[in-house]
Amino acid sequence: MNYAGALTPPESAALLTAAADAVLVDVRTLPELVYVGRVPTAAAVEWQQYPDMTINPNFIAQLRQVANPNSPTLFICRSGGRSHYAAAAAAAAADMRAFNILQGFEGDINNEGRRGQINGWRFHGLAWEQSQPVARAAG
């Protein structure tokens, strides 16, 4: 791990509250944000692009539009995988104080094949909203 750290959703929410300059970046695809839900204060910068899921070639440039390298930047995705890679890329290419949010927005899959039942941002009752327009970083 070459970024600042990995935090649980409650630890992430506490950091976002405590550090006024902290930024939350949601790296999921636009369809995920629209149909699954999103954190209202999060900036949207796709790590992978829908529908082919190729790495966003403009990720770092778009990230620099919404995050300051001197401020804590927290990354969230569905379950913590893409946000891990996004945090690593941000730390390496943009020299950011990057944090991965473990468990992600929806959390791990339970025994019935469903997310959101055992962990994740929504599971912990943290702020989120459904089907709102999403502002995307230019690029």
Short mmCIF file of N, CA, C and O in Angstrom, two decimals:
data_model
loop_
_atom_site.label_atom_id
_atom_site.label_comp_id
_atom_site.label_asym_id
_atom_site.label_seq_id
_atom_site.Cartn_x
_atom_site.Cartn_y
_atom_site.Cartn_z
N MET A 1 0.85 -1.18 0.00
CA MET A 1 0.00 0.00 0.00
C MET A 1 0.89 1.23 0.00
O MET A 1 1.69 1.42 0.90
N ASN A 2 0.75 2.05 -1.00
CA ASN A 2 1.58 3.25 -1.07
C ASN A 2 0.79 4.53 -0.86
O ASN A 2 1.22 5.60 -1.24
N TYR A 3 -0.36 4.43 -0.24
CA TYR A 3 -1.15 5.62 0.08
C TYR A 3 -1.22 5.78 1.59
O TYR A 3 -0.68 4.97 2.34
N ALA A 4 -1.88 6.85 2.06
CA ALA A 4 -1.84 7.23 3.47
C ALA A 4 -2.49 6.22 4.41
O ALA A 4 -2.07 6.08 5.55
N GLY A 5 -3.52 5.52 3.95
CA GLY A 5 -4.16 4.55 4.83
C GLY A 5 -5.47 4.05 4.31
O GLY A 5 -5.98 4.50 3.28
N ALA A 6 -6.04 3.09 5.04
CA ALA A 6 -7.34 2.51 4.73
C ALA A 6 -8.22 2.68 5.96
O ALA A 6 -7.79 2.39 7.07
N LEU A 7 -9.44 3.15 5.73
CA LEU A 7 -10.35 3.46 6.82
C LEU A 7 -11.68 2.75 6.62
O LEU A 7 -12.11 2.55 5.49
N THR A 8 -12.35 2.44 7.71
CA THR A 8 -13.71 1.91 7.63
C THR A 8 -14.65 3.07 7.29
O THR A 8 -14.27 4.24 7.44
N PRO A 9 -15.87 2.78 6.88
CA PRO A 9 -16.80 3.88 6.61
C PRO A 9 -17.01 4.82 7.82
O PRO A 9 -16.94 6.04 7.64
N PRO A 10 -17.21 4.31 9.04
CA PRO A 10 -17.36 5.25 10.16
C PRO A 10 -16.10 6.09 10.41
O PRO A 10 -16.20 7.29 10.71
N GLU A 11 -14.92 5.49 10.26
CA GLU A 11 -13.68 6.26 10.42
C GLU A 11 -13.56 7.32 9.34
O GLU A 11 -13.13 8.45 9.61
N SER A 12 -13.98 6.99 8.14
CA SER A 12 -13.95 7.95 7.03
C SER A 12 -14.89 9.11 7.28
O SER A 12 -14.53 10.27 7.06
N ALA A 13 -16.10 8.81 7.72
CA ALA A 13 -17.07 9.88 8.01
C ALA A 13 -16.54 10.79 9.11
O ALA A 13 -16.70 12.02 9.05
N ALA A 14 -15.88 10.21 10.12
CA ALA A 14 -15.31 11.02 11.20
C ALA A 14 -14.20 11.93 10.67
O ALA A 14 -14.12 13.10 11.05
N LEU A 15 -13.35 11.41 9.79
CA LEU A 15 -12.28 12.23 9.22
C LEU A 15 -12.86 13.35 8.36
O LEU A 15 -12.41 14.49 8.43
N LEU A 16 -13.87 13.05 7.58
CA LEU A 16 -14.50 14.07 6.75
C LEU A 16 -15.12 15.18 7.59
O LEU A 16 -15.13 16.35 7.20
N THR A 17 -15.62 14.83 8.76
CA THR A 17 -16.19 15.83 9.68
C THR A 17 -15.10 16.62 10.38
O THR A 17 -15.20 17.84 10.52
N ALA A 18 -14.06 15.94 10.80
CA ALA A 18 -12.99 16.59 11.57
C ALA A 18 -12.08 17.47 10.72
O ALA A 18 -11.60 18.50 11.20
N ALA A 19 -11.84 17.09 9.48
CA ALA A 19 -10.94 17.84 8.61
C ALA A 19 -11.77 18.59 7.57
O ALA A 19 -12.23 18.00 6.60
N ALA A 20 -11.95 19.88 7.77
CA ALA A 20 -12.80 20.69 6.89
C ALA A 20 -12.31 20.67 5.44
O ALA A 20 -13.10 20.84 4.51
N ASP A 21 -11.02 20.44 5.23
CA ASP A 21 -10.47 20.43 3.87
C ASP A 21 -10.46 19.05 3.22
O ASP A 21 -10.06 18.91 2.06
N ALA A 22 -10.93 18.03 3.92
CA ALA A 22 -10.95 16.67 3.37
C ALA A 22 -11.96 16.57 2.23
O ALA A 22 -13.00 17.23 2.26
N VAL A 23 -11.64 15.74 1.25
CA VAL A 23 -12.49 15.56 0.08
C VAL A 23 -12.81 14.07 -0.08
O VAL A 23 -11.92 13.23 0.05
N LEU A 24 -14.07 13.78 -0.36
CA LEU A 24 -14.49 12.42 -0.65
C LEU A 24 -14.68 12.30 -2.16
O LEU A 24 -15.41 13.10 -2.76
N VAL A 25 -14.01 11.32 -2.77
CA VAL A 25 -14.10 11.10 -4.21
C VAL A 25 -14.70 9.72 -4.45
O VAL A 25 -14.14 8.71 -4.01
N ASP A 26 -15.83 9.69 -5.15
CA ASP A 26 -16.48 8.44 -5.50
C ASP A 26 -15.99 8.04 -6.89
O ASP A 26 -16.16 8.79 -7.85
N VAL A 27 -15.35 6.89 -6.99
CA VAL A 27 -14.75 6.46 -8.25
C VAL A 27 -15.60 5.46 -9.03
O VAL A 27 -15.14 4.90 -10.03
N ARG A 28 -16.84 5.27 -8.61
CA ARG A 28 -17.73 4.36 -9.34
C ARG A 28 -18.16 5.00 -10.66
O ARG A 28 -17.98 6.18 -10.89
N THR A 29 -18.79 4.20 -11.51
CA THR A 29 -19.27 4.70 -12.79
C THR A 29 -20.53 5.54 -12.60
O THR A 29 -21.24 5.42 -11.59
N LEU A 30 -20.81 6.38 -13.59
CA LEU A 30 -22.01 7.21 -13.52
C LEU A 30 -23.28 6.38 -13.33
O LEU A 30 -24.13 6.74 -12.50
N PRO A 31 -23.47 5.26 -14.07
CA PRO A 31 -24.68 4.45 -13.83
C PRO A 31 -24.79 3.96 -12.38
O PRO A 31 -25.88 3.92 -11.82
N GLU A 32 -23.66 3.61 -11.76
CA GLU A 32 -23.71 3.18 -10.36
C GLU A 32 -24.19 4.32 -9.47
O GLU A 32 -25.00 4.12 -8.56
N LEU A 33 -23.67 5.50 -9.71
CA LEU A 33 -24.05 6.65 -8.89
C LEU A 33 -25.54 6.96 -9.02
O LEU A 33 -26.22 7.24 -8.04
N VAL A 34 -26.04 6.88 -10.24
CA VAL A 34 -27.44 7.21 -10.49
C VAL A 34 -28.38 6.12 -9.97
O VAL A 34 -29.39 6.41 -9.33
N TYR A 35 -28.06 4.85 -10.22
CA TYR A 35 -28.99 3.77 -9.91
C TYR A 35 -28.81 3.12 -8.54
O TYR A 35 -29.75 2.56 -8.00
N VAL A 36 -27.62 3.21 -7.97
CA VAL A 36 -27.36 2.57 -6.68
C VAL A 36 -27.44 3.59 -5.53
O VAL A 36 -27.86 3.27 -4.44
N GLY A 37 -27.05 4.81 -5.82
CA GLY A 37 -27.03 5.86 -4.81
C GLY A 37 -25.62 6.40 -4.65
O GLY A 37 -24.65 5.85 -5.20
N ARG A 38 -25.52 7.49 -3.89
CA ARG A 38 -24.23 8.16 -3.74
C ARG A 38 -24.20 8.93 -2.44
O ARG A 38 -25.24 9.22 -1.84
N VAL A 39 -22.99 9.28 -2.02
CA VAL A 39 -22.80 10.15 -0.87
C VAL A 39 -22.99 11.57 -1.37
O VAL A 39 -22.33 11.99 -2.33
N PRO A 40 -23.89 12.36 -0.76
CA PRO A 40 -24.21 13.68 -1.30
C PRO A 40 -23.02 14.63 -1.45
O PRO A 40 -23.00 15.43 -2.37
N THR A 41 -22.04 14.54 -0.60
CA THR A 41 -20.91 15.46 -0.63
C THR A 41 -19.74 14.98 -1.50
O THR A 41 -18.75 15.69 -1.63
N ALA A 42 -19.86 13.82 -2.09
CA ALA A 42 -18.75 13.23 -2.84
C ALA A 42 -18.60 13.84 -4.23
O ALA A 42 -19.58 14.11 -4.92
N ALA A 43 -17.35 14.03 -4.64
CA ALA A 43 -17.05 14.40 -6.01
C ALA A 43 -17.01 13.11 -6.82
O ALA A 43 -16.55 12.07 -6.34
N ALA A 44 -17.49 13.14 -8.06
CA ALA A 44 -17.53 11.96 -8.91
C ALA A 44 -16.39 12.02 -9.93
O ALA A 44 -16.34 12.92 -10.76
N VAL A 45 -15.46 11.05 -9.81
CA VAL A 45 -14.38 10.91 -10.78
C VAL A 45 -14.23 9.42 -11.04
O VAL A 45 -13.70 8.69 -10.20
N GLU A 46 -14.70 8.97 -12.18
CA GLU A 46 -14.65 7.54 -12.50
C GLU A 46 -13.23 7.01 -12.58
O GLU A 46 -12.38 7.60 -13.25
N TRP A 47 -12.98 5.89 -11.90
CA TRP A 47 -11.71 5.19 -12.05
C TRP A 47 -11.73 4.38 -13.34
O TRP A 47 -10.78 4.35 -14.10
N GLN A 48 -12.83 3.69 -13.57
CA GLN A 48 -13.04 2.93 -14.80
C GLN A 48 -14.27 3.49 -15.49
O GLN A 48 -15.20 3.95 -14.82
N GLN A 49 -14.26 3.43 -16.81
CA GLN A 49 -15.35 4.01 -17.58
C GLN A 49 -16.32 2.95 -18.08
O GLN A 49 -15.91 1.92 -18.61
N TYR A 50 -17.60 3.24 -17.88
CA TYR A 50 -18.67 2.38 -18.35
C TYR A 50 -18.87 2.61 -19.84
O TYR A 50 -18.76 3.74 -20.29
N PRO A 51 -19.15 1.61 -20.67
CA PRO A 51 -19.49 0.24 -20.31
C PRO A 51 -18.32 -0.74 -20.39
O PRO A 51 -18.43 -1.87 -19.92
N ASP A 52 -17.20 -0.34 -20.99
CA ASP A 52 -16.13 -1.32 -21.18
C ASP A 52 -15.22 -1.46 -19.97
O ASP A 52 -14.38 -2.36 -19.92
N MET A 53 -15.36 -0.60 -18.98
CA MET A 53 -14.62 -0.64 -17.71
C MET A 53 -13.11 -0.50 -17.90
O MET A 53 -12.33 -1.03 -17.14
N THR A 54 -12.71 0.27 -18.91
CA THR A 54 -11.30 0.59 -19.08
C THR A 54 -10.92 1.69 -18.09
O THR A 54 -11.77 2.48 -17.67
N ILE A 55 -9.67 1.72 -17.70
CA ILE A 55 -9.20 2.74 -16.78
C ILE A 55 -9.39 4.11 -17.43
O ILE A 55 -9.06 4.31 -18.60
N ASN A 56 -9.91 5.04 -16.68
CA ASN A 56 -10.14 6.41 -17.14
C ASN A 56 -8.79 7.08 -17.42
O ASN A 56 -8.04 7.33 -16.48
N PRO A 57 -8.47 7.38 -18.67
CA PRO A 57 -7.17 7.98 -18.97
C PRO A 57 -7.02 9.39 -18.41
O PRO A 57 -5.90 9.90 -18.30
N ASN A 58 -8.12 10.02 -18.05
CA ASN A 58 -8.11 11.38 -17.51
C ASN A 58 -8.28 11.42 -16.00
O ASN A 58 -8.56 12.48 -15.43
N PHE A 59 -8.15 10.26 -15.35
CA PHE A 59 -8.43 10.18 -13.92
C PHE A 59 -7.63 11.21 -13.11
O PHE A 59 -8.21 11.97 -12.33
N ILE A 60 -6.33 11.26 -13.26
CA ILE A 60 -5.51 12.17 -12.46
C ILE A 60 -5.84 13.62 -12.77
O ILE A 60 -5.97 14.44 -11.86
N ALA A 61 -6.01 13.96 -14.03
CA ALA A 61 -6.36 15.34 -14.40
C ALA A 61 -7.70 15.74 -13.79
O ALA A 61 -7.86 16.85 -13.25
N GLN A 62 -8.70 14.85 -13.85
CA GLN A 62 -10.01 15.14 -13.28
C GLN A 62 -9.93 15.22 -11.75
O GLN A 62 -10.57 16.06 -11.14
N LEU A 63 -9.12 14.36 -11.16
CA LEU A 63 -8.95 14.36 -9.72
C LEU A 63 -8.35 15.69 -9.24
O LEU A 63 -8.79 16.24 -8.23
N ARG A 64 -7.39 16.18 -9.96
CA ARG A 64 -6.75 17.46 -9.59
C ARG A 64 -7.74 18.62 -9.61
O ARG A 64 -7.52 19.64 -8.96
N GLN A 65 -8.84 18.49 -10.34
CA GLN A 65 -9.86 19.54 -10.38
C GLN A 65 -10.70 19.59 -9.11
O GLN A 65 -11.29 20.61 -8.80
N VAL A 66 -10.76 18.47 -8.39
CA VAL A 66 -11.65 18.41 -7.22
C VAL A 66 -10.93 18.22 -5.90
O VAL A 66 -11.54 18.34 -4.84
N ALA A 67 -9.63 17.87 -5.94
CA ALA A 67 -8.90 17.57 -4.70
C ALA A 67 -7.56 18.30 -4.66
O ALA A 67 -6.90 18.47 -5.67
N ASN A 68 -7.19 18.69 -3.46
CA ASN A 68 -5.93 19.39 -3.21
C ASN A 68 -4.92 18.39 -2.66
O ASN A 68 -5.22 17.67 -1.70
N PRO A 69 -3.72 18.33 -3.21
CA PRO A 69 -2.72 17.36 -2.71
C PRO A 69 -2.40 17.50 -1.23
O PRO A 69 -2.01 16.53 -0.60
N ASN A 70 -2.59 18.68 -0.64
CA ASN A 70 -2.27 18.89 0.77
C ASN A 70 -3.41 18.49 1.71
O ASN A 70 -3.23 18.50 2.93
N SER A 71 -4.55 18.17 1.16
CA SER A 71 -5.72 17.82 1.97
C SER A 71 -5.97 16.32 1.92
O SER A 71 -5.68 15.67 0.91
N PRO A 72 -6.55 15.76 2.97
CA PRO A 72 -6.90 14.33 2.92
C PRO A 72 -7.92 14.09 1.81
O PRO A 72 -8.91 14.81 1.71
N THR A 73 -7.65 13.09 0.98
CA THR A 73 -8.57 12.73 -0.09
C THR A 73 -8.96 11.28 0.11
O THR A 73 -8.09 10.40 0.12
N LEU A 74 -10.24 11.04 0.30
CA LEU A 74 -10.76 9.70 0.57
C LEU A 74 -11.45 9.17 -0.67
O LEU A 74 -12.22 9.90 -1.32
N PHE A 75 -11.20 7.91 -0.99
CA PHE A 75 -11.76 7.29 -2.19
C PHE A 75 -12.72 6.18 -1.80
O PHE A 75 -12.41 5.34 -0.95
N ILE A 76 -13.88 6.17 -2.47
CA ILE A 76 -14.89 5.15 -2.22
C ILE A 76 -15.36 4.57 -3.55
O ILE A 76 -15.42 5.27 -4.56
N CYS A 77 -15.66 3.27 -3.55
CA CYS A 77 -16.27 2.60 -4.70
C CYS A 77 -17.36 1.67 -4.17
O CYS A 77 -17.88 1.90 -3.08
N ARG A 78 -17.68 0.63 -4.89
CA ARG A 78 -18.73 -0.28 -4.44
C ARG A 78 -18.33 -1.06 -3.19
O ARG A 78 -19.07 -1.12 -2.22
N SER A 79 -17.12 -1.66 -3.22
CA SER A 79 -16.75 -2.52 -2.10
C SER A 79 -15.30 -2.36 -1.64
O SER A 79 -14.84 -3.13 -0.80
N GLY A 80 -14.58 -1.39 -2.17
CA GLY A 80 -13.22 -1.12 -1.71
C GLY A 80 -12.11 -1.52 -2.64
O GLY A 80 -10.95 -1.23 -2.38
N GLY A 81 -12.41 -2.17 -3.76
CA GLY A 81 -11.39 -2.61 -4.69
C GLY A 81 -10.90 -1.52 -5.62
O GLY A 81 -9.71 -1.21 -5.67
N ARG A 82 -11.81 -0.91 -6.36
CA ARG A 82 -11.42 0.16 -7.28
C ARG A 82 -10.86 1.36 -6.52
O ARG A 82 -9.91 2.01 -6.98
N SER A 83 -11.42 1.63 -5.36
CA SER A 83 -10.93 2.78 -4.58
C SER A 83 -9.51 2.54 -4.09
O SER A 83 -8.74 3.50 -3.93
N HIS A 84 -9.14 1.29 -3.86
CA HIS A 84 -7.76 0.97 -3.48
C HIS A 84 -6.81 1.39 -4.60
O HIS A 84 -5.81 2.07 -4.36
N TYR A 85 -7.14 1.01 -5.83
CA TYR A 85 -6.29 1.34 -6.97
C TYR A 85 -6.29 2.85 -7.24
O TYR A 85 -5.26 3.43 -7.60
N ALA A 86 -7.44 3.49 -7.07
CA ALA A 86 -7.52 4.93 -7.28
C ALA A 86 -6.67 5.68 -6.25
O ALA A 86 -5.96 6.63 -6.58
N ALA A 87 -6.73 5.24 -4.99
CA ALA A 87 -5.93 5.87 -3.94
C ALA A 87 -4.44 5.69 -4.22
O ALA A 87 -3.65 6.63 -4.05
N ALA A 88 -4.06 4.51 -4.67
CA ALA A 88 -2.65 4.25 -4.99
C ALA A 88 -2.19 5.13 -6.15
O ALA A 88 -1.10 5.71 -6.12
N ALA A 89 -3.03 5.26 -7.17
CA ALA A 89 -2.68 6.10 -8.32
C ALA A 89 -2.59 7.57 -7.91
O ALA A 89 -1.67 8.28 -8.35
N ALA A 90 -3.49 8.02 -7.06
CA ALA A 90 -3.47 9.41 -6.60
C ALA A 90 -2.22 9.69 -5.78
O ALA A 90 -1.61 10.75 -5.92
N ALA A 91 -1.86 8.78 -4.94
CA ALA A 91 -0.65 8.96 -4.12
C ALA A 91 0.60 8.99 -5.00
O ALA A 91 1.49 9.81 -4.78
N ALA A 92 0.64 8.14 -6.00
CA ALA A 92 1.83 8.04 -6.85
C ALA A 92 1.92 9.19 -7.86
O ALA A 92 2.97 9.82 -7.99
N ALA A 93 0.83 9.45 -8.57
CA ALA A 93 0.88 10.43 -9.67
C ALA A 93 0.61 11.86 -9.24
O ALA A 93 1.10 12.79 -9.86
N ALA A 94 -0.17 12.03 -8.21
CA ALA A 94 -0.56 13.39 -7.80
C ALA A 94 -0.01 13.75 -6.42
O ALA A 94 -0.31 14.82 -5.91
N ASP A 95 0.76 12.86 -5.81
CA ASP A 95 1.35 13.09 -4.49
C ASP A 95 0.29 13.52 -3.48
O ASP A 95 0.48 14.47 -2.73
N MET A 96 -0.85 12.82 -3.47
CA MET A 96 -1.96 13.16 -2.58
C MET A 96 -1.92 12.35 -1.30
O MET A 96 -1.41 11.23 -1.29
N ARG A 97 -2.48 12.91 -0.25
CA ARG A 97 -2.72 12.19 1.00
C ARG A 97 -4.00 11.38 0.80
O ARG A 97 -5.08 11.80 1.17
N ALA A 98 -3.85 10.23 0.17
CA ALA A 98 -4.99 9.43 -0.26
C ALA A 98 -5.32 8.33 0.74
O ALA A 98 -4.43 7.66 1.28
N PHE A 99 -6.61 8.12 0.94
CA PHE A 99 -7.13 7.08 1.83
C PHE A 99 -8.16 6.25 1.07
O PHE A 99 -9.01 6.79 0.37
N ASN A 100 -8.09 4.93 1.24
CA ASN A 100 -9.09 4.03 0.69
C ASN A 100 -10.15 3.77 1.75
O ASN A 100 -9.84 3.53 2.92
N ILE A 101 -11.42 3.82 1.34
CA ILE A 101 -12.51 3.47 2.25
C ILE A 101 -12.82 1.99 2.08
O ILE A 101 -13.33 1.55 1.04
N LEU A 102 -12.46 1.22 3.11
CA LEU A 102 -12.71 -0.21 3.13
C LEU A 102 -14.23 -0.47 3.08
O LEU A 102 -15.01 0.34 3.55
N GLN A 103 -14.62 -1.58 2.53
CA GLN A 103 -16.02 -2.01 2.45
C GLN A 103 -16.81 -1.25 1.40
O GLN A 103 -17.83 -1.72 0.93
N GLY A 104 -16.37 -0.05 1.02
CA GLY A 104 -17.03 0.72 -0.02
C GLY A 104 -18.43 1.18 0.33
O GLY A 104 -18.84 1.20 1.49
N PHE A 105 -19.16 1.57 -0.70
CA PHE A 105 -20.51 2.10 -0.53
C PHE A 105 -21.52 1.00 -0.22
O PHE A 105 -22.37 1.15 0.64
N GLU A 106 -21.40 -0.13 -0.91
CA GLU A 106 -22.37 -1.22 -0.75
C GLU A 106 -21.91 -2.34 0.16
O GLU A 106 -22.74 -3.11 0.65
N GLY A 107 -20.62 -2.49 0.36
CA GLY A 107 -20.12 -3.54 1.24
C GLY A 107 -19.90 -4.87 0.55
O GLY A 107 -20.09 -5.03 -0.65
N ASP A 108 -19.51 -5.83 1.36
CA ASP A 108 -19.22 -7.18 0.87
C ASP A 108 -20.50 -7.95 0.59
O ASP A 108 -21.57 -7.62 1.10
N ILE A 109 -20.38 -9.02 -0.17
CA ILE A 109 -21.51 -9.89 -0.50
C ILE A 109 -21.76 -10.85 0.66
O ILE A 109 -20.83 -11.46 1.18
N ASN A 110 -23.03 -11.00 1.04
CA ASN A 110 -23.37 -11.95 2.11
C ASN A 110 -23.61 -13.34 1.51
O ASN A 110 -23.42 -13.56 0.32
N ASN A 111 -24.04 -14.27 2.33
CA ASN A 111 -24.24 -15.66 1.90
C ASN A 111 -25.36 -15.81 0.87
O ASN A 111 -25.42 -16.80 0.15
N GLU A 112 -26.27 -14.83 0.80
CA GLU A 112 -27.34 -14.86 -0.19
C GLU A 112 -26.97 -14.12 -1.47
O GLU A 112 -27.80 -13.92 -2.35
N GLY A 113 -25.73 -13.64 -1.56
CA GLY A 113 -25.28 -12.93 -2.75
C GLY A 113 -25.70 -11.48 -2.82
O GLY A 113 -25.72 -10.89 -3.90
N ARG A 114 -26.03 -10.90 -1.66
CA ARG A 114 -26.48 -9.50 -1.63
C ARG A 114 -25.47 -8.62 -0.90
O ARG A 114 -24.85 -9.03 0.07
N ARG A 115 -25.37 -7.40 -1.37
CA ARG A 115 -24.53 -6.41 -0.71
C ARG A 115 -25.38 -5.55 0.22
O ARG A 115 -26.60 -5.54 0.13
N GLY A 116 -24.71 -4.81 1.09
CA GLY A 116 -25.40 -3.89 1.97
C GLY A 116 -25.98 -4.52 3.22
O GLY A 116 -26.67 -3.85 3.99
N GLN A 117 -25.71 -5.79 3.45
CA GLN A 117 -26.29 -6.50 4.59
C GLN A 117 -25.31 -6.70 5.74
O GLN A 117 -25.73 -6.97 6.86
N ILE A 118 -23.98 -6.61 5.46
CA ILE A 118 -23.02 -6.90 6.52
C ILE A 118 -22.03 -5.77 6.80
O ILE A 118 -21.46 -5.71 7.88
N ASN A 119 -21.80 -4.90 5.82
CA ASN A 119 -20.91 -3.76 6.04
C ASN A 119 -21.07 -2.78 4.89
O ASN A 119 -21.92 -2.96 4.03
N GLY A 120 -20.26 -1.73 4.87
CA GLY A 120 -20.32 -0.72 3.82
C GLY A 120 -20.89 0.60 4.33
O GLY A 120 -21.43 0.68 5.44
N TRP A 121 -20.74 1.63 3.53
CA TRP A 121 -21.17 2.98 3.88
C TRP A 121 -22.65 3.02 4.25
O TRP A 121 -23.05 3.52 5.30
N ARG A 122 -23.51 2.49 3.38
CA ARG A 122 -24.96 2.51 3.64
C ARG A 122 -25.32 1.66 4.85
O ARG A 122 -26.18 2.05 5.65
N PHE A 123 -24.70 0.51 5.00
CA PHE A 123 -24.97 -0.38 6.12
C PHE A 123 -24.77 0.35 7.46
O PHE A 123 -25.54 0.16 8.40
N HIS A 124 -23.74 1.19 7.51
CA HIS A 124 -23.43 1.92 8.75
C HIS A 124 -24.33 3.13 8.97
O HIS A 124 -24.15 3.86 9.94
N GLY A 125 -25.29 3.35 8.09
CA GLY A 125 -26.25 4.43 8.26
C GLY A 125 -25.68 5.82 8.00
O GLY A 125 -26.21 6.81 8.52
N LEU A 126 -24.63 5.88 7.20
CA LEU A 126 -24.02 7.17 6.88
C LEU A 126 -24.79 7.85 5.75
O LEU A 126 -25.55 7.20 5.02
N ALA A 127 -24.62 9.14 5.61
CA ALA A 127 -25.40 9.93 4.65
C ALA A 127 -25.25 9.42 3.22
O ALA A 127 -24.14 9.18 2.76
N TRP A 128 -26.39 9.25 2.56
CA TRP A 128 -26.40 8.89 1.14
C TRP A 128 -27.73 9.29 0.56
O TRP A 128 -28.69 9.58 1.29
N GLU A 129 -27.79 9.36 -0.77
CA GLU A 129 -29.02 9.72 -1.46
C GLU A 129 -29.17 8.86 -2.71
O GLU A 129 -28.21 8.28 -3.20
N GLN A 130 -30.39 8.78 -3.19
CA GLN A 130 -30.72 7.94 -4.33
C GLN A 130 -31.07 8.79 -5.55
O GLN A 130 -31.79 9.77 -5.43
N SER A 131 -30.56 8.41 -6.72
CA SER A 131 -30.95 8.95 -8.03
C SER A 131 -30.99 10.47 -8.09
O SER A 131 -31.99 11.06 -8.47
N GLN A 132 -29.90 11.11 -7.74
CA GLN A 132 -29.77 12.54 -7.88
C GLN A 132 -28.83 12.84 -9.04
O GLN A 132 -27.93 12.06 -9.34
N PRO A 133 -29.00 13.99 -9.68
CA PRO A 133 -28.05 14.34 -10.74
C PRO A 133 -26.62 14.40 -10.20
O PRO A 133 -26.41 14.81 -9.06
N VAL A 134 -25.68 13.97 -11.00
CA VAL A 134 -24.29 13.91 -10.58
C VAL A 134 -23.47 14.85 -11.44
O VAL A 134 -23.52 14.80 -12.66
N ALA A 135 -22.71 15.73 -10.80
CA ALA A 135 -21.79 16.59 -11.54
C ALA A 135 -20.48 15.84 -11.74
O ALA A 135 -19.93 15.31 -10.79
N ARG A 136 -20.03 15.76 -12.97
CA ARG A 136 -18.79 15.05 -13.29
C ARG A 136 -17.67 16.04 -13.51
O ARG A 136 -17.89 17.14 -13.99
N ALA A 137 -16.49 15.61 -13.19
CA ALA A 137 -15.32 16.43 -13.47
C ALA A 137 -15.12 16.53 -14.98
O ALA A 137 -15.36 15.57 -15.70
N ALA A 138 -14.71 17.69 -15.45
CA ALA A 138 -14.47 17.88 -16.88
C ALA A 138 -13.23 17.12 -17.31
O ALA A 138 -12.32 16.91 -16.53
N GLY A 139 -13.20 16.73 -18.53
CA GLY A 139 -11.98 16.06 -18.97
C GLY A 139 -12.13 15.45 -20.28
O GLY A 139 -11.43 15.02 -21.01
#
